[in-house]
JSON list of C-alpha atoms in Angstrom, two decimals:
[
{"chain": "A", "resi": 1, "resn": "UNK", "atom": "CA", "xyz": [-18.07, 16.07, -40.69]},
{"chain": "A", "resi": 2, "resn": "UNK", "atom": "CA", "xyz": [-18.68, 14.31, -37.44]},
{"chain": "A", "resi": 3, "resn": "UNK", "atom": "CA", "xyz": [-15.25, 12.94, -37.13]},
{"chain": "A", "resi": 4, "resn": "UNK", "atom": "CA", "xyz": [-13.74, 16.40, -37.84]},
{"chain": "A", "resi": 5, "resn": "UNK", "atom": "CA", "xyz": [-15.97, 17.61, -35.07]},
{"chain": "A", "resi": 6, "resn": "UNK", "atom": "CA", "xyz": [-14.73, 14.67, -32.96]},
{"chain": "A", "resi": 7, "resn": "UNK", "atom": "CA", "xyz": [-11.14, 15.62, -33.81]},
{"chain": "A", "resi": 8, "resn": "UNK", "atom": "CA", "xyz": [-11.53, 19.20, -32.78]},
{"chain": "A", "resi": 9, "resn": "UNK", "atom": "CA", "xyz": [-13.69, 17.98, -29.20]},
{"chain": "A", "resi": 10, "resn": "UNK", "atom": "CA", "xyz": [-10.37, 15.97, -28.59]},
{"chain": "A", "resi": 11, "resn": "UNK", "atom": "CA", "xyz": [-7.92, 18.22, -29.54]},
{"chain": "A", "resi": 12, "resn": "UNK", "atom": "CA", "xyz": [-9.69, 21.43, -27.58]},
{"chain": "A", "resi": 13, "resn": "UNK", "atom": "CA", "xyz": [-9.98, 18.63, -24.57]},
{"chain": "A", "resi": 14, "resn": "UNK", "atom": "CA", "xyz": [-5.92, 17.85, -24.41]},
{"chain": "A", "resi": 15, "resn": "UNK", "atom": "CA", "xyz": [-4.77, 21.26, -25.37]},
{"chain": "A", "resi": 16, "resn": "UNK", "atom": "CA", "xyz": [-7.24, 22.24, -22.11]},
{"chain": "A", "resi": 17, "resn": "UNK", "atom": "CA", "xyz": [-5.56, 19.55, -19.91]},
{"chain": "A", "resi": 18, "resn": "UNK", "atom": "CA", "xyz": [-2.15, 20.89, -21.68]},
{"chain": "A", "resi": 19, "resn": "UNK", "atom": "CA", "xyz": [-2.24, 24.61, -20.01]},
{"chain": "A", "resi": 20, "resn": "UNK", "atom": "CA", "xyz": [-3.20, 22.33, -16.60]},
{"chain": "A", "resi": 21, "resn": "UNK", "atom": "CA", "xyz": [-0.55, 20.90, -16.67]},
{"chain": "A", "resi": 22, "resn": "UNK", "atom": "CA", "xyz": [2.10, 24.11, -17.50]},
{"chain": "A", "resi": 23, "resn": "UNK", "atom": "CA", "xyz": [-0.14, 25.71, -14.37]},
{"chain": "A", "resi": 24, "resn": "UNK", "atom": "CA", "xyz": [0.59, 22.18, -12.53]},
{"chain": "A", "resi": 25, "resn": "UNK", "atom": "CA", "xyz": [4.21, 22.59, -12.62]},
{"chain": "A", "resi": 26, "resn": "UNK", "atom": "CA", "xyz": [4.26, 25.65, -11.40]},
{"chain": "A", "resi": 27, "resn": "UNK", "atom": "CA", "xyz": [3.06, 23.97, -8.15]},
{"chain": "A", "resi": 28, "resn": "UNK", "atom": "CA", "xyz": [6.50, 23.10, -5.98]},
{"chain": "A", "resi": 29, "resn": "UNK", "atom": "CA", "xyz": [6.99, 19.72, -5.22]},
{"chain": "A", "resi": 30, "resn": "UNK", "atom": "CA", "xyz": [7.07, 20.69, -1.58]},
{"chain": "A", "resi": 31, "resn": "UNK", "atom": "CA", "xyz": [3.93, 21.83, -1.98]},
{"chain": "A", "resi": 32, "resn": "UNK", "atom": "CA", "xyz": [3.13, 18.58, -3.20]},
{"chain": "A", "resi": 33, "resn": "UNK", "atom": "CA", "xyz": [3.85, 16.70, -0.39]},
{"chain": "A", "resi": 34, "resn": "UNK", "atom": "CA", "xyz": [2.05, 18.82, 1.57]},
{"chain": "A", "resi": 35, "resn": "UNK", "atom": "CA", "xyz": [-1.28, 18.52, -0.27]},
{"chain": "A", "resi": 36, "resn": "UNK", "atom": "CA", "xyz": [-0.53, 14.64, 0.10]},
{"chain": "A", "resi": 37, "resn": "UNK", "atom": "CA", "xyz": [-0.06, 14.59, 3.26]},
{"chain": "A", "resi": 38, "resn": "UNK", "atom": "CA", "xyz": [-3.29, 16.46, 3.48]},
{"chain": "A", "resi": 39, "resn": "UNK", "atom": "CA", "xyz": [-4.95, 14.03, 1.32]},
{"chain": "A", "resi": 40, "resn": "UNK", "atom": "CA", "xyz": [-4.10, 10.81, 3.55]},
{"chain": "A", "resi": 41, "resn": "UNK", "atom": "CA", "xyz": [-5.01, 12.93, 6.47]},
{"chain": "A", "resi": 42, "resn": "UNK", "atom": "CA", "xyz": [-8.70, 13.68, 5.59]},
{"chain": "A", "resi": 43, "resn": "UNK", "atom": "CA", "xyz": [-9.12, 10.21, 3.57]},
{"chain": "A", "resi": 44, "resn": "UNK", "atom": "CA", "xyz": [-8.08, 7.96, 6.52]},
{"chain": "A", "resi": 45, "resn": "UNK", "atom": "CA", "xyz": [-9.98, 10.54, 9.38]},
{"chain": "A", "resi": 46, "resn": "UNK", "atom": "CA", "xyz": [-13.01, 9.57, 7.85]},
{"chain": "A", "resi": 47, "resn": "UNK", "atom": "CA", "xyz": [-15.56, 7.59, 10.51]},
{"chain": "A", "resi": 48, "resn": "UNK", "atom": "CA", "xyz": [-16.83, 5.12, 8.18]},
{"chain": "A", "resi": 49, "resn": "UNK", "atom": "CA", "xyz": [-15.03, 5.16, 4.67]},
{"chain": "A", "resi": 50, "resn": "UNK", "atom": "CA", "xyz": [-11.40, 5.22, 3.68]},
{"chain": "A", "resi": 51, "resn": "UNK", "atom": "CA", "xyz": [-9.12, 2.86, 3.11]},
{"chain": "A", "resi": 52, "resn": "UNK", "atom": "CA", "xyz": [-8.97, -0.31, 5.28]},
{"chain": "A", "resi": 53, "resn": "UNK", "atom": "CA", "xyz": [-6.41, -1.07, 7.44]},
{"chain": "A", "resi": 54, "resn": "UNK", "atom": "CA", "xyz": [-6.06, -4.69, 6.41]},
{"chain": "A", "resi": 55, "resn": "UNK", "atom": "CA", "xyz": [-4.84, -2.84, 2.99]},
{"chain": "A", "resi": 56, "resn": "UNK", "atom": "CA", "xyz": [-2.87, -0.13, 4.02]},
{"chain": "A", "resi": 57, "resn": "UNK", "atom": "CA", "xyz": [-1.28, -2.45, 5.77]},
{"chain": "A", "resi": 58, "resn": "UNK", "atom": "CA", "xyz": [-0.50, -4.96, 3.33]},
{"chain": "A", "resi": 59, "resn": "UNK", "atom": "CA", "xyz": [0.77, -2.22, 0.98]},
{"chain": "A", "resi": 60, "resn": "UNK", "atom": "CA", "xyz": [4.58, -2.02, -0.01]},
{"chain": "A", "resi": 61, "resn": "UNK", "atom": "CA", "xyz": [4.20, 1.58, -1.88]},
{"chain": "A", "resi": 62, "resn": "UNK", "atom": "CA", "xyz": [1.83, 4.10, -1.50]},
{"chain": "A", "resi": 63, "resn": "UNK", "atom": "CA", "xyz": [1.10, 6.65, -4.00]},
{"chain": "A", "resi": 64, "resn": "UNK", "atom": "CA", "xyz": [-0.68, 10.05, -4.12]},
{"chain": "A", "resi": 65, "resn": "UNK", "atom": "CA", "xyz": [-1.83, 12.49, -6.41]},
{"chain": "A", "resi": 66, "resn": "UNK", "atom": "CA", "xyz": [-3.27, 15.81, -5.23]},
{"chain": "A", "resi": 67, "resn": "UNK", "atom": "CA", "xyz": [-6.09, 16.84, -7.52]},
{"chain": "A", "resi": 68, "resn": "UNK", "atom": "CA", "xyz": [-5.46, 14.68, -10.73]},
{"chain": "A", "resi": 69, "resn": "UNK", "atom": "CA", "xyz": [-7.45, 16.56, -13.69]},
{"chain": "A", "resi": 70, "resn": "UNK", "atom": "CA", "xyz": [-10.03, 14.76, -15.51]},
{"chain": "A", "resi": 71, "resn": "UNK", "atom": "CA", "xyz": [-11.78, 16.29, -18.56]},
{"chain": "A", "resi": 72, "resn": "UNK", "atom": "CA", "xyz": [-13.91, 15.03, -21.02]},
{"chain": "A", "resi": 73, "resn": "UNK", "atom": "CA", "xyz": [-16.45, 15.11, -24.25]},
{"chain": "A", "resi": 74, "resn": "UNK", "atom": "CA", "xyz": [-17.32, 12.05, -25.64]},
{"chain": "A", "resi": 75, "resn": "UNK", "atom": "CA", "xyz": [-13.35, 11.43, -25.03]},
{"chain": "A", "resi": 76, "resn": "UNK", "atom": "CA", "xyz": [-12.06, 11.81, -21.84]},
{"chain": "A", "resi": 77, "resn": "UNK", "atom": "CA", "xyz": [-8.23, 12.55, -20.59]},
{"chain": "A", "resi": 78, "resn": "UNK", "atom": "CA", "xyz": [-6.99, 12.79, -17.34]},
{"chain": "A", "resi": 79, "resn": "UNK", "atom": "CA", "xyz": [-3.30, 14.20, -16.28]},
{"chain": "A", "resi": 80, "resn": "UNK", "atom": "CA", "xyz": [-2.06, 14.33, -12.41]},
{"chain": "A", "resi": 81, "resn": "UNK", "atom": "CA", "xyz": [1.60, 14.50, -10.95]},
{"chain": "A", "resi": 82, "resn": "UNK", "atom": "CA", "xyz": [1.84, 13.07, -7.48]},
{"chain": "A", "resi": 83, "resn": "UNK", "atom": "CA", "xyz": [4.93, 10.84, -5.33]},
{"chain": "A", "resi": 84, "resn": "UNK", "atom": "CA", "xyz": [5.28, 7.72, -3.96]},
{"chain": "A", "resi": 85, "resn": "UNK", "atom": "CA", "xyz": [6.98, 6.20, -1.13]},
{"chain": "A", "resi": 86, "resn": "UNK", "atom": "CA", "xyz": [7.76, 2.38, -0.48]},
{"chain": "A", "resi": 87, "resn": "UNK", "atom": "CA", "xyz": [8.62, 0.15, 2.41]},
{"chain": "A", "resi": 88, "resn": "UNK", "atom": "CA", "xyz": [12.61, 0.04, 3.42]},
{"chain": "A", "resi": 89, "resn": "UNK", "atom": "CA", "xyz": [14.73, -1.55, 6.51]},
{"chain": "A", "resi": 90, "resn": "UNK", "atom": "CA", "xyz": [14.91, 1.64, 7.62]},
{"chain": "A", "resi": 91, "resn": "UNK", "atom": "CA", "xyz": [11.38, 3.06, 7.34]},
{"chain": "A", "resi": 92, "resn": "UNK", "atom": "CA", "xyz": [9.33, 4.38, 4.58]},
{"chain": "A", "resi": 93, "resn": "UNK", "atom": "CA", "xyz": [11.43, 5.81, 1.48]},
{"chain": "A", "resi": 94, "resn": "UNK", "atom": "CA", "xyz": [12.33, 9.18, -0.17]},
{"chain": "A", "resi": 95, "resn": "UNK", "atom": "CA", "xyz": [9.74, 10.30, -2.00]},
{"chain": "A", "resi": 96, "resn": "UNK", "atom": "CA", "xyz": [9.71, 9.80, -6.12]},
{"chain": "A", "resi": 97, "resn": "UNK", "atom": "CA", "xyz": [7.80, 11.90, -8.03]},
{"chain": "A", "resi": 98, "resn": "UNK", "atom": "CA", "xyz": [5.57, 10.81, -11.07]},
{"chain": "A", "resi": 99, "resn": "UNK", "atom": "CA", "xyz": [3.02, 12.17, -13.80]},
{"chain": "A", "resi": 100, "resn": "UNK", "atom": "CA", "xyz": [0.21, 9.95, -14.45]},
{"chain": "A", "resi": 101, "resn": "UNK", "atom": "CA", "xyz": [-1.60, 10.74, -18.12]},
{"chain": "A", "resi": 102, "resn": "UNK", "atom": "CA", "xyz": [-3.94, 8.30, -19.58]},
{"chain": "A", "resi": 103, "resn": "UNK", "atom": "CA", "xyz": [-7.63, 8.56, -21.85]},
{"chain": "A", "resi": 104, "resn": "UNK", "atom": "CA", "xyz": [-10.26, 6.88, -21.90]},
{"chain": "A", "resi": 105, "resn": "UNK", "atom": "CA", "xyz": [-13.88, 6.57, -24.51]},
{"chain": "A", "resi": 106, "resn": "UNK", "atom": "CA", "xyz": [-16.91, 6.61, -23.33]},
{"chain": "A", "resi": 107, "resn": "UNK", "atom": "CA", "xyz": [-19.56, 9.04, -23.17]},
{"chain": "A", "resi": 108, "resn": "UNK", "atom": "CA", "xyz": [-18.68, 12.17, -20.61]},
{"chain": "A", "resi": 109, "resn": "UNK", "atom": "CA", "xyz": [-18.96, 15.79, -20.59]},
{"chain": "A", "resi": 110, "resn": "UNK", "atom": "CA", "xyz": [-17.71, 18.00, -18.33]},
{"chain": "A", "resi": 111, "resn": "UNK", "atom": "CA", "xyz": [-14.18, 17.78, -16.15]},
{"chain": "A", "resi": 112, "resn": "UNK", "atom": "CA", "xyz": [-13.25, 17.48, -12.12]},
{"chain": "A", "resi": 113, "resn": "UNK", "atom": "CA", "xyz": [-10.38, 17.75, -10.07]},
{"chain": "A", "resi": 114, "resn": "UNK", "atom": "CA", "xyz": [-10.27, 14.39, -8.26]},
{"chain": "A", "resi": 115, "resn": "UNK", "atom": "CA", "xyz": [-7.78, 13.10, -5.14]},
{"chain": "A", "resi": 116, "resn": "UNK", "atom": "CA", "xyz": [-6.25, 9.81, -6.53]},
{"chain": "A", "resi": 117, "resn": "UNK", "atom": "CA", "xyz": [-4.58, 7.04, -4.22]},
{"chain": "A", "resi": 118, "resn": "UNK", "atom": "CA", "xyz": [-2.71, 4.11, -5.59]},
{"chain": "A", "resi": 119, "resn": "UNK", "atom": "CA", "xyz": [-1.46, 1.29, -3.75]},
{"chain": "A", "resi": 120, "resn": "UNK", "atom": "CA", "xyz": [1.31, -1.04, -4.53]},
{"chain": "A", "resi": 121, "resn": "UNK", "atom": "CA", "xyz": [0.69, -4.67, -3.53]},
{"chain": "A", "resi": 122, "resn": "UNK", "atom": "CA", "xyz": [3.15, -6.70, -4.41]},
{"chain": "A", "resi": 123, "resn": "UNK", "atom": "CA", "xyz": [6.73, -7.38, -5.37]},
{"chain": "A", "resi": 124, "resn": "UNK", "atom": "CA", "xyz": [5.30, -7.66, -9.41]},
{"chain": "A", "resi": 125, "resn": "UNK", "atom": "CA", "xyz": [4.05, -4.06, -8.87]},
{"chain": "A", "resi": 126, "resn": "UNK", "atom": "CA", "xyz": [6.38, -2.78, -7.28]},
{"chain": "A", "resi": 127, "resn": "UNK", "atom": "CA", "xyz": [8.84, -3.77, -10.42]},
{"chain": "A", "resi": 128, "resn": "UNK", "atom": "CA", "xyz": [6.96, -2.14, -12.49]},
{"chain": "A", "resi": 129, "resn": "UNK", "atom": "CA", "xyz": [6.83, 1.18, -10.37]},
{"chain": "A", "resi": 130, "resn": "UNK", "atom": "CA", "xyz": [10.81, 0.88, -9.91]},
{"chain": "A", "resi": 131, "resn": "UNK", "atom": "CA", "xyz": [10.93, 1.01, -13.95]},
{"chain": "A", "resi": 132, "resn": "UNK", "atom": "CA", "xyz": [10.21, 4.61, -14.19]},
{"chain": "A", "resi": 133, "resn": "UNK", "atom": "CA", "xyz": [7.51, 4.19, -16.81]},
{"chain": "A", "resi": 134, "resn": "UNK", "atom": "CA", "xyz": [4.53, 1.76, -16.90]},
{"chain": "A", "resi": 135, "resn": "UNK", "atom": "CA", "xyz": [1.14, 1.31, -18.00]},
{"chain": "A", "resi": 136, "resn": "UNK", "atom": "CA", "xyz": [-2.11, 0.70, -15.40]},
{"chain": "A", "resi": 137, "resn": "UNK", "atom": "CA", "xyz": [-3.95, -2.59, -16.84]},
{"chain": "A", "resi": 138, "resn": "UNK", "atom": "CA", "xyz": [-0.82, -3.66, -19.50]},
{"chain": "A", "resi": 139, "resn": "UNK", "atom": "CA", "xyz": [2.06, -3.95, -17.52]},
{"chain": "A", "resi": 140, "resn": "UNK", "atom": "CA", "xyz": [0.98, -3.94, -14.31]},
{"chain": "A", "resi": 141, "resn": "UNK", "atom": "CA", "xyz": [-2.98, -5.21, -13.09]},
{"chain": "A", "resi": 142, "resn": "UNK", "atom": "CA", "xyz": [-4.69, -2.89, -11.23]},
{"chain": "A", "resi": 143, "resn": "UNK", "atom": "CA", "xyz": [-8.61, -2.92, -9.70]},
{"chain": "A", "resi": 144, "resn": "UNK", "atom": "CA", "xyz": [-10.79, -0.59, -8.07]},
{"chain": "A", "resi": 145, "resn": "UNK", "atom": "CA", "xyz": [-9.77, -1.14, -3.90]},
{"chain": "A", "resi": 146, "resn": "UNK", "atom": "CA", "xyz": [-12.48, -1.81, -1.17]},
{"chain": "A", "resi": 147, "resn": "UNK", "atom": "CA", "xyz": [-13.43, 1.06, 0.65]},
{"chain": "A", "resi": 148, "resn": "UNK", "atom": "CA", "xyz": [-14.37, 1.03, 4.52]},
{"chain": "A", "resi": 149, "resn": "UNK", "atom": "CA", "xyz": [-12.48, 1.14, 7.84]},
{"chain": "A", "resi": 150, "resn": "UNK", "atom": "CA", "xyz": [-11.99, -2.64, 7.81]},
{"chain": "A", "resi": 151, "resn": "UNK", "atom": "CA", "xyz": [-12.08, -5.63, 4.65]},
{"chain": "A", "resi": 152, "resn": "UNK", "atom": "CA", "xyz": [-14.34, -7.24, 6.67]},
{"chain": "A", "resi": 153, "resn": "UNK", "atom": "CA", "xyz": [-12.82, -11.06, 5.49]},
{"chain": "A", "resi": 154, "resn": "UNK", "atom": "CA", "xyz": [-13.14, -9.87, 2.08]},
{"chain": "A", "resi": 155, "resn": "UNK", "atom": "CA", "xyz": [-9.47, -11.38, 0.61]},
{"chain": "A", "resi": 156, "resn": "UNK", "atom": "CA", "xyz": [-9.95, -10.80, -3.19]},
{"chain": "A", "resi": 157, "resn": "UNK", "atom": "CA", "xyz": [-8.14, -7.60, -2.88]},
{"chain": "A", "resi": 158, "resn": "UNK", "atom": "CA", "xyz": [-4.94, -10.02, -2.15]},
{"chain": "A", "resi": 159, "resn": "UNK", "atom": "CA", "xyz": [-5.32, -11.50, -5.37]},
{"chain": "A", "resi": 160, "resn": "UNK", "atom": "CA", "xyz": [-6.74, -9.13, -7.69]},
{"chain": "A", "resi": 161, "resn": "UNK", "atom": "CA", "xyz": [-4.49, -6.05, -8.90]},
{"chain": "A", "resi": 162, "resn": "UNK", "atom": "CA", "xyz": [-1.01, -5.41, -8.31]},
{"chain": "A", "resi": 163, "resn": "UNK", "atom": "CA", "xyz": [-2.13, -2.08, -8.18]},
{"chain": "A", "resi": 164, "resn": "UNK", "atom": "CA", "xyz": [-5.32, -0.89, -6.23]},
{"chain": "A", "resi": 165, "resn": "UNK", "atom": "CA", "xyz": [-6.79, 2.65, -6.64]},
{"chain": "A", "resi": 166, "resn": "UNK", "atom": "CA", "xyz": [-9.02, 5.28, -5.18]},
{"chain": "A", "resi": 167, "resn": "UNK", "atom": "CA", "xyz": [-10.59, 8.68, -6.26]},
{"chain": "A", "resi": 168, "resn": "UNK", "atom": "CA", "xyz": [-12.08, 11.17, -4.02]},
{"chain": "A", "resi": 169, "resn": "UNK", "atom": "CA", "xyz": [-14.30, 13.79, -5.73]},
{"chain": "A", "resi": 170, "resn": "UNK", "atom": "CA", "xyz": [-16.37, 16.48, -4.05]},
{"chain": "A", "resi": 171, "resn": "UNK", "atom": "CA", "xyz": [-16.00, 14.43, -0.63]},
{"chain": "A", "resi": 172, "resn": "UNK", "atom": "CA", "xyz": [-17.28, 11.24, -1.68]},
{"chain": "A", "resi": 173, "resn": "UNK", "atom": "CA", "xyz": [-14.30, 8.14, -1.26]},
{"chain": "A", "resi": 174, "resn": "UNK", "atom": "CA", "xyz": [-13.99, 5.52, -3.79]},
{"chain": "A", "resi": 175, "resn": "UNK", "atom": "CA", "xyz": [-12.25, 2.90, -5.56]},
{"chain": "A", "resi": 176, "resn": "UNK", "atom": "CA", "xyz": [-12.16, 3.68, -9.41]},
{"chain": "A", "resi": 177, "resn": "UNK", "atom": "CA", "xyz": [-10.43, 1.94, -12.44]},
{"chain": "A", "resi": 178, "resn": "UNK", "atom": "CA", "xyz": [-7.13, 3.43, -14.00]},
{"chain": "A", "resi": 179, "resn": "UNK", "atom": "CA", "xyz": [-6.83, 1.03, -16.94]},
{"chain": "A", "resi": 180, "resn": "UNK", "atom": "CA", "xyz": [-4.68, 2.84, -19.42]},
{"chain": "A", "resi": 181, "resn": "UNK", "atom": "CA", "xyz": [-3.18, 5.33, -17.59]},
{"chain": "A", "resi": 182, "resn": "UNK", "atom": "CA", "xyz": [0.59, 5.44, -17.88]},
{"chain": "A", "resi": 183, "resn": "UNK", "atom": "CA", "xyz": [2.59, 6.37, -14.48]},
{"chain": "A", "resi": 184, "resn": "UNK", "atom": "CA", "xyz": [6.35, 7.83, -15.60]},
{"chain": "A", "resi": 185, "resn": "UNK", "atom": "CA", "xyz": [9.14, 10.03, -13.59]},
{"chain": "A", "resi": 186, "resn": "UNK", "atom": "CA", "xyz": [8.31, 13.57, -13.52]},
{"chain": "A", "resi": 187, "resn": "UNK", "atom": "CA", "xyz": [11.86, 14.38, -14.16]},
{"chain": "A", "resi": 188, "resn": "UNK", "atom": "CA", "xyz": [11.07, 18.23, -13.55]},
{"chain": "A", "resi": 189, "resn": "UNK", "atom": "CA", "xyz": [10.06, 17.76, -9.74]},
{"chain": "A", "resi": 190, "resn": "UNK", "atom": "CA", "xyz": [12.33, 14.98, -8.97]},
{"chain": "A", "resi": 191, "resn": "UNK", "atom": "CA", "xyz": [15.57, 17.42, -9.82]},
{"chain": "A", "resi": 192, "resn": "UNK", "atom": "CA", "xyz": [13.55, 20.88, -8.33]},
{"chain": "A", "resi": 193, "resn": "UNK", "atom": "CA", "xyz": [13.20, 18.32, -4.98]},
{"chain": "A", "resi": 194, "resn": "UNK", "atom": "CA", "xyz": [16.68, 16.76, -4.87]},
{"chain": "A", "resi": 195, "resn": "UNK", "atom": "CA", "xyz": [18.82, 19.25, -6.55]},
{"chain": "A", "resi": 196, "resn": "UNK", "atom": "CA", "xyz": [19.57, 17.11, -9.50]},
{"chain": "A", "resi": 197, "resn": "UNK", "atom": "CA", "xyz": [18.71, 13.37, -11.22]},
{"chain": "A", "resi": 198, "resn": "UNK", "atom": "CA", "xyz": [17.33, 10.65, -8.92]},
{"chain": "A", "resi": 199, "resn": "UNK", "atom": "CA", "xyz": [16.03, 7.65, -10.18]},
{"chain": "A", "resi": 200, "resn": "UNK", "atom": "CA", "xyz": [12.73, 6.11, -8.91]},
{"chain": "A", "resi": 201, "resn": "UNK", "atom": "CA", "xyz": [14.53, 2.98, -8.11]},
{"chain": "A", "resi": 202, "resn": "UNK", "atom": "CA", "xyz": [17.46, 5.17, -6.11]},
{"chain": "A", "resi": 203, "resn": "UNK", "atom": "CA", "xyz": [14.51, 6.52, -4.07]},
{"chain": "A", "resi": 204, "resn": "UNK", "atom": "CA", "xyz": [12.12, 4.21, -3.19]},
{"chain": "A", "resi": 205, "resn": "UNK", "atom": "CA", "xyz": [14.63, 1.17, -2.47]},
{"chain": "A", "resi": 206, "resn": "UNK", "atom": "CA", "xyz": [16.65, 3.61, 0.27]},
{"chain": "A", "resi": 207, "resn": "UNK", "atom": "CA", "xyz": [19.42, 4.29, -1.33]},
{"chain": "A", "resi": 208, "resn": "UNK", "atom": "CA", "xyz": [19.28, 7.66, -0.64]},
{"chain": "A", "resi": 209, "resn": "UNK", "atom": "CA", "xyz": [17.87, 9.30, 2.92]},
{"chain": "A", "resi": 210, "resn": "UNK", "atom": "CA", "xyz": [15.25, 11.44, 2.41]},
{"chain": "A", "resi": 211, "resn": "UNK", "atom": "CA", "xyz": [15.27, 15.36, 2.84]},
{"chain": "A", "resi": 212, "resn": "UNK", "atom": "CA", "xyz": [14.10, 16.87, 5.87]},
{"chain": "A", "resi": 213, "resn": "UNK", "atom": "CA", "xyz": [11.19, 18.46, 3.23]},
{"chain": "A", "resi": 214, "resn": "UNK", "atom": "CA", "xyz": [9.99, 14.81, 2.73]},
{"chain": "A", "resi": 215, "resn": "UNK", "atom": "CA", "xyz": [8.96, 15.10, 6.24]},
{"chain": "A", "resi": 216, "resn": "UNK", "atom": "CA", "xyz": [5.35, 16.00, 6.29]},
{"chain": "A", "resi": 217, "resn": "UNK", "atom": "CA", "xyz": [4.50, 13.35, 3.98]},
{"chain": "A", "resi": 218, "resn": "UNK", "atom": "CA", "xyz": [6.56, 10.45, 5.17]},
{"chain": "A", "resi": 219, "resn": "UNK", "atom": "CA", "xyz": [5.26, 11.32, 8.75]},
{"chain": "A", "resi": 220, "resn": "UNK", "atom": "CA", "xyz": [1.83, 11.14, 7.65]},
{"chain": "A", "resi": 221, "resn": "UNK", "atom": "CA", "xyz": [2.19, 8.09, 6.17]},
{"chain": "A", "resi": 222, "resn": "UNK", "atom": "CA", "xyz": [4.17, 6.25, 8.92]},
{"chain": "A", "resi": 223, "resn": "UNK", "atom": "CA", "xyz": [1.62, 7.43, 11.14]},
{"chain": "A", "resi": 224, "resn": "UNK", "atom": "CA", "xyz": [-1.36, 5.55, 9.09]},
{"chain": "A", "resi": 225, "resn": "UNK", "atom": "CA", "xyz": [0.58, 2.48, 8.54]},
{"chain": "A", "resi": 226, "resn": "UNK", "atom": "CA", "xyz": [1.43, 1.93, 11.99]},
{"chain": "A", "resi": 227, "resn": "UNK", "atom": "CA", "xyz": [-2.23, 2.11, 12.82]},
{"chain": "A", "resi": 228, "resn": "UNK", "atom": "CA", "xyz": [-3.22, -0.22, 10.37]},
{"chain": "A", "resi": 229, "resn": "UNK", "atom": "CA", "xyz": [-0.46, -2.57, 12.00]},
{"chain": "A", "resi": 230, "resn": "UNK", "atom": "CA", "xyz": [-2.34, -2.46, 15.55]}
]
């Protein structure tokens, strides 16, 4: 009886995170890029949290996703689609767009809508985001990032994750675990943004110039970086 109850708890939760998600692509991916730009905005304009600029600066790809849906009893689930942009000659890439799904056990009831920020550290992670489709803790390391305007001489960030990721929920900045959680192409908004089939690699490498709609974002995001570099 109790694992049939179970069952039911966890198939009510993911059919609940299932209509999120049909509401979710309704969203444009404009819009998107919007809400991330928004995101970096009010994350980095902090006064004394955010991320630091020893990090942001170290950074090769930066990833966003604009209110990534977490719900849970006694098994949790979370589902997000967000975009990423990497480090070229020429400046910071054309955007690829990506779902994030993933669950985790533990003891949780109740669900959020939560800001999430991933950053790419390295060439290893970046080879795994260039794949299309990897897993957060399997394929690729990933750890919780420090939080503050500066790393104050903390290094282990360097050598921890390939991966390093923060939450924001109801104002309060944080670095939180992702273990399990797969990252893939969201196939739907990369040909509603482009007009047809990109692939991540195509993007984020600069092989193709980004649209003029990428703007907000990649403006953002050039702006933060450069004042992490001073």
């Amino acid at each position: 009886m109790k694992k049939f109850v179970l069952l039911t708890l966890t198939a009510a939760l993911f059919c609940s995170l299932a209509f999120a998600a049909d509401d979710e692509k309704e969203t444009k991916a404009t819009d998107r890029l919007q809400a991330a730009s928004d995101v970096l905005n009010e994350i980095q304009s902090a006064p004394d949290s955010g991320i630091p600029q020893e990090v942001l600066g170290s950074a090769q790809c930066v990833a966003v996703v604009p209110s990534l849906l977490k719900g849970g009893f006694i098994v949790g689930a979370k589902y997000g689609r967000g975009l990423a942009s990497c480090r070229t000659p020429k400046g910071w890439s054309a955007p690829a767009f990506f779902a994030v799904t993933g669950g985790s056990i533990g003891f949780q009831i109740g669900g959020q809508a939560v800001d999430l920020v991933m950053l790419i550290m390295n060439d290893n992670g970046m080879k795994n985001l260039l794949s299309s489709k990897f897993a957060l803790g399997a394929d690729a390391s990933v750890a919780a990032g420090p939080v503050g305007r500066h790393a104050e001489g903390n290094t282990d960030w360097k050598m921890r994750a390939q991966v390093l990721t923060y939450s924001r929920a109801r104002g309060v900045f944080a670095g939180v675990s992702l273990n399990g959680a797969v990252v893939k192409q969201d196939k739907d908004s990369t040909r509603e943004f482009y007009g047809h089939m990109v692939t991540t690699k195509s993007s984020l490498t600069g092989e193709i110039e980004p649209p003029a709609a990428a703007n907000p974002f990649l403006t953002t995001l050039a702006k933060w970086a450069q004042e992490a570099a001073k």
